[in-house]
Every structure is written in C-alpha cells, then in structure tokens.
C-alpha positions as a Markdown table, in Angstrom:
| # | Residue | x | y | z |
|---|---|---|---|---|
| 1 | Ala | -0.2 | -0.2 | 0.0 |
| 2 | Gly | 3.5 | 2.0 | -0.7 |
| 3 | Ile | 3.9 | 4.8 | -3.0 |
| 4 | Gly | 5.9 | 3.3 | -5.6 |
| 5 | Ala | 8.9 | 5.2 | -7.5 |
| 6 | His | 8.4 | 7.1 | -11.1 |
| 7 | Leu | 10.8 | 6.3 | -13.4 |
| 8 | Ile | 11.6 | 9.6 | -15.5 |
| 9 | Arg | 13.7 | 9.2 | -18.9 |
| 10 | Val | 15.6 | 12.6 | -19.3 |
| 11 | Pro | 17.5 | 13.0 | -22.4 |
| 12 | Gln | 21.6 | 14.1 | -22.1 |
| 13 | Ser | 22.0 | 17.9 | -22.0 |
| 14 | Lys | 18.1 | 18.4 | -21.2 |
| 15 | Glu | 18.4 | 17.5 | -17.4 |
| 16 | Pro | 16.2 | 20.0 | -15.1 |
| 17 | Glu | 17.5 | 22.1 | -12.1 |
| 18 | His | 16.5 | 19.9 | -9.3 |
| 19 | Leu | 17.9 | 16.7 | -10.9 |
| 20 | Leu | 21.3 | 18.4 | -11.0 |
| 21 | Ser | 21.2 | 19.6 | -7.8 |
| 22 | His | 21.8 | 16.4 | -6.3 |
| 23 | Phe | 25.3 | 16.9 | -8.0 |
| 24 | Gln | 25.9 | 20.2 | -6.3 |
| 25 | Gly | 27.3 | 21.5 | -9.5 |
| 26 | Phe | 29.8 | 18.6 | -9.7 |
| 27 | Ala | 28.1 | 16.7 | -12.4 |
| 28 | Cys | 30.5 | 15.0 | -15.1 |
| 29 | Val | 29.5 | 12.7 | -18.0 |
| 30 | Arg | 31.9 | 10.5 | -19.5 |
| 31 | Arg | 32.0 | 8.6 | -22.6 |
| 32 | Gly | 31.8 | 4.8 | -23.1 |
| 33 | Lys | 31.2 | 2.1 | -20.5 |
| 34 | Arg | 32.3 | 2.5 | -17.0 |
| 35 | Ser | 34.4 | -0.9 | -17.3 |
| 36 | Glu | 36.3 | 0.2 | -20.1 |
| 37 | Trp | 37.2 | 3.6 | -18.6 |
| 38 | Gln | 41.1 | 4.5 | -18.3 |
| 39 | Pro | 42.0 | 7.4 | -16.3 |
| 40 | Glu | 45.1 | 7.6 | -17.7 |
| 41 | Thr | 44.2 | 8.3 | -21.2 |
| 42 | Pro | 44.0 | 11.6 | -22.4 |
| 43 | His | 40.5 | 12.7 | -22.7 |
| 44 | Met | 39.0 | 16.5 | -22.9 |
| 45 | Tyr | 35.5 | 18.0 | -21.2 |
| 46 | His | 33.3 | 20.8 | -22.0 |
| 47 | Val | 32.1 | 22.7 | -19.3 |
| 48 | Arg | 28.8 | 24.8 | -19.6 |
| 49 | Gly | 26.5 | 26.3 | -17.4 |
| 50 | Thr | 24.7 | 29.6 | -16.2 |
| 51 | Asn | 24.5 | 29.1 | -12.5 |
| 52 | Arg | 26.1 | 27.4 | -9.5 |
| 53 | Val | 23.6 | 24.0 | -9.9 |
| 54 | Asn | 23.3 | 23.4 | -13.8 |
| 55 | Thr | 26.9 | 24.2 | -14.5 |
| 56 | Phe | 28.5 | 20.3 | -15.8 |
| 57 | Ala | 31.2 | 18.7 | -17.9 |
| 58 | Val | 30.7 | 16.3 | -20.7 |
| 59 | Gln | 33.5 | 14.6 | -22.3 |
| 60 | Cys | 34.3 | 15.5 | -25.7 |
| 61 | Glu | 36.8 | 15.1 | -28.7 |
| 62 | Lys | 40.0 | 15.8 | -27.7 |
| 63 | Ala | 40.5 | 18.0 | -30.4 |
| 64 | Cys | 41.2 | 21.9 | -31.3 |
| 65 | Tyr | 38.0 | 22.2 | -32.9 |
| 66 | Ala | 36.1 | 20.9 | -29.8 |
| 67 | Leu | 37.0 | 24.5 | -28.0 |
| 68 | Asn | 35.0 | 27.8 | -28.3 |
| 69 | Ser | 35.5 | 30.9 | -26.7 |
| 70 | Asn | 32.3 | 31.1 | -24.6 |
| 71 | Asp | 33.3 | 28.2 | -22.2 |
| 72 | Thr | 35.4 | 26.3 | -20.1 |
| 73 | Phe | 37.2 | 23.2 | -21.1 |
| 74 | Ile | 39.4 | 20.6 | -18.9 |
| 75 | Leu | 42.0 | 18.8 | -21.0 |
| 76 | Ser | 43.8 | 15.6 | -19.6 |
| 77 | Ser | 47.0 | 14.9 | -21.6 |
| 78 | Gly | 48.3 | 12.2 | -19.5 |
| 79 | Asp | 51.1 | 14.2 | -17.9 |
| 80 | Thr | 49.5 | 17.6 | -17.1 |
| 81 | Thr | 45.7 | 18.7 | -16.6 |
| 82 | Tyr | 44.5 | 21.8 | -18.5 |
| 83 | Val | 41.8 | 24.1 | -17.3 |
| 84 | Trp | 41.4 | 26.2 | -20.6 |
| 85 | Asn | 39.0 | 29.4 | -19.7 |
| 86 | Gly | 37.4 | 30.9 | -23.0 |
| 87 | Lys | 37.2 | 34.7 | -23.0 |
| 88 | Gly | 33.7 | 34.5 | -22.9 |
| 89 | Ser | 33.1 | 32.0 | -20.1 |
| 90 | Asn | 31.6 | 32.9 | -16.9 |
| 91 | Gln | 32.0 | 32.5 | -13.3 |
| 92 | Tyr | 30.4 | 29.4 | -12.7 |
| 93 | Glu | 32.4 | 27.4 | -15.5 |
| 94 | Arg | 35.4 | 28.9 | -14.2 |
| 95 | Glu | 35.2 | 27.9 | -10.7 |
| 96 | Met | 33.8 | 24.3 | -11.3 |
| 97 | Pro | 36.5 | 22.5 | -12.9 |
| 98 | Ile | 39.0 | 24.0 | -10.1 |
| 99 | Thr | 37.1 | 23.1 | -7.2 |
| 100 | Met | 36.3 | 19.7 | -8.9 |
| 101 | Leu | 39.9 | 19.1 | -9.7 |
| 102 | Glu | 40.9 | 20.3 | -6.5 |
| 103 | Arg | 38.6 | 18.0 | -4.5 |
| 104 | Gln | 39.9 | 14.6 | -6.4 |
| 105 | Gly | 43.3 | 15.9 | -5.6 |
| 106 | Ile | 44.6 | 16.3 | -9.1 |
| 107 | Ser | 47.1 | 19.4 | -10.0 |
| 108 | Phe | 46.3 | 21.3 | -12.8 |
| 109 | Val | 47.5 | 24.6 | -15.0 |
| 110 | Ala | 44.9 | 27.1 | -15.4 |
| 111 | Ile | 44.6 | 29.1 | -18.9 |
| 112 | Ser | 43.0 | 32.0 | -20.4 |
| 113 | Glu | 42.6 | 32.0 | -24.0 |
| 114 | Gly | 45.2 | 33.7 | -25.8 |
| 115 | Asp | 47.8 | 32.8 | -22.6 |
| 116 | Glu | 48.4 | 28.9 | -23.8 |
| 117 | Pro | 51.6 | 27.5 | -23.3 |
| 118 | Gln | 52.8 | 25.1 | -26.4 |
| 119 | Thr | 52.5 | 22.1 | -24.5 |
| 120 | Phe | 48.6 | 22.7 | -24.4 |
| 121 | Trp | 48.6 | 22.8 | -28.4 |
| 122 | Glu | 50.9 | 19.7 | -28.5 |
| 123 | Ala | 48.4 | 17.7 | -26.6 |
| 124 | Leu | 45.5 | 19.0 | -28.9 |
| 125 | Gly | 47.6 | 17.8 | -31.7 |
| 126 | Gly | 48.5 | 21.2 | -32.9 |
| 127 | His | 47.3 | 24.6 | -32.9 |
| 128 | Lys | 44.2 | 24.9 | -35.5 |
| 129 | Ala | 41.2 | 26.8 | -36.1 |
| 130 | Tyr | 38.6 | 26.8 | -33.1 |
| 131 | Cys | 35.1 | 28.4 | -32.8 |
| 132 | Asp | 36.4 | 32.0 | -31.5 |
| 133 | Phe | 33.9 | 34.5 | -33.0 |
| 134 | Pro | 33.9 | 37.6 | -31.5 |
| 135 | Phe | 30.5 | 37.7 | -30.1 |
| 136 | Leu | 31.5 | 34.2 | -28.5 |
| 137 | Cys | 33.8 | 36.4 | -26.3 |
| 138 | Val | 31.5 | 38.6 | -24.4 |
| 139 | Gly | 30.0 | 36.1 | -22.3 |
| 140 | Asp | 26.7 | 34.4 | -22.1 |
| 141 | Ile | 24.4 | 35.3 | -24.4 |
| 142 | Ser | 20.8 | 35.5 | -23.4 |
| 143 | Gly | 18.3 | 33.9 | -26.0 |
| 144 | Lys | 14.9 | 32.9 | -25.5 |
| 145 | Met | 13.2 | 30.1 | -27.2 |
| 146 | Phe | 9.4 | 29.3 | -27.1 |
| 147 | His | 7.7 | 26.2 | -28.1 |
| 148 | Phe | 4.7 | 26.9 | -30.6 |
| 149 | Ser | 1.4 | 23.9 | -30.7 |
| 150 | Asn | -2.0 | 23.4 | -31.6 |
| 151 | Arg | -1.8 | 20.1 | -31.1 |
| 152 | Thr | -4.8 | 19.8 | -28.5 |
| 153 | Gly | -7.1 | 22.3 | -30.7 |
| 154 | Phe | -5.6 | 25.2 | -28.9 |
| 155 | Phe | -2.8 | 27.2 | -29.7 |
| 156 | Val | -0.4 | 27.0 | -26.8 |
| 157 | Val | 2.8 | 28.5 | -26.2 |
| 158 | His | 5.6 | 27.7 | -23.8 |
| 159 | Ser | 9.1 | 28.7 | -22.9 |
| 160 | Val | 11.8 | 26.0 | -23.3 |
| 161 | Lys | 14.2 | 26.4 | -20.5 |
| 162 | Asp | 18.1 | 25.9 | -20.8 |
| 163 | Trp | 17.9 | 25.0 | -24.3 |
| 164 | Thr | 20.7 | 24.2 | -26.7 |
| 165 | Gln | 21.9 | 24.7 | -30.0 |
| 166 | Asp | 20.7 | 20.7 | -30.8 |
| 167 | Asp | 16.9 | 22.0 | -29.8 |
C-alpha cells in the first residue's frame, strides 16, 4: 500500500535543475562504459552552465575544433591537466573545474584563452582553428526559445528552459 517510485527518462543535456541539484554543481558525464574507463587515457571535458547548479562537464573529442571561446574546457593529456578558460566563459564555468579537480587532489594548470603554452596545443594535436567568433567572447548570450503548438486544438505557447543549439 506504499507509493511506488516513478521512472522519468531525461535526455542528456536536458536535465532539469532539480535533478542537477543532487550533484551540487559537480556533474560530470563520461563517454563509454564504466568498465572500459581508463583515467590515464588523455581526455577532454566541455564545461558549461549559467549558475552554480546547472554547470556540468561533458566529455568531448580531444581536438582543437571542440574548443569554443564561450566556455571552459578540462584537458587531461596524461602528464598535465589543463583548465582552459575561454574569453566568454562565466564565473561558474571557471570555478567548477577548479573546485572539482582540487577535491580529487588532481594538480592542474589554469590558462586563459590567448595565453596557452605550446604544450597545451601539442596535447590537442597542434594549434588549429576553433570557434572563437567575437560575439562568443562577450560572455553568456541570453536568448529565448518558445515552443508553439496547436496539437490539442488550442494554440499554446511555452517557454523552453535551458535550451541548447541541438534544440
């Protein structure tokens, strides 16, 4: 006679803030299976968010083209871990990886876009083009997205929260 648990499927990168709040701003999504994870393998994470709760890291391709000036990235090259702060990254994106790495006892080198050492570019396979358009360097861009529907026979408009380019 108890109340059962409800299973709610949430697509990746569409997590509501109440779910992310359980991670206290330190959610980190890796690729692949847990049994295949090898921490010594070079990897890179894309850190993005707009507040202390919804900022999280997602593993991405370890390549120069994955960088963009509006966010922060964590690059582990095996020998050195870099925290790369794009010119348009916000305070939450800059603070989260530093706190996360310090909690794990991982030493790192924090660098700002434009001040990268040659070893950083070598870890990415060389200095190549990446998304560094001037409008990305001004910080968070606050756009709005709306969903329009007449599926029920009535015209309804809903604001879409925390949308991404994939939407």
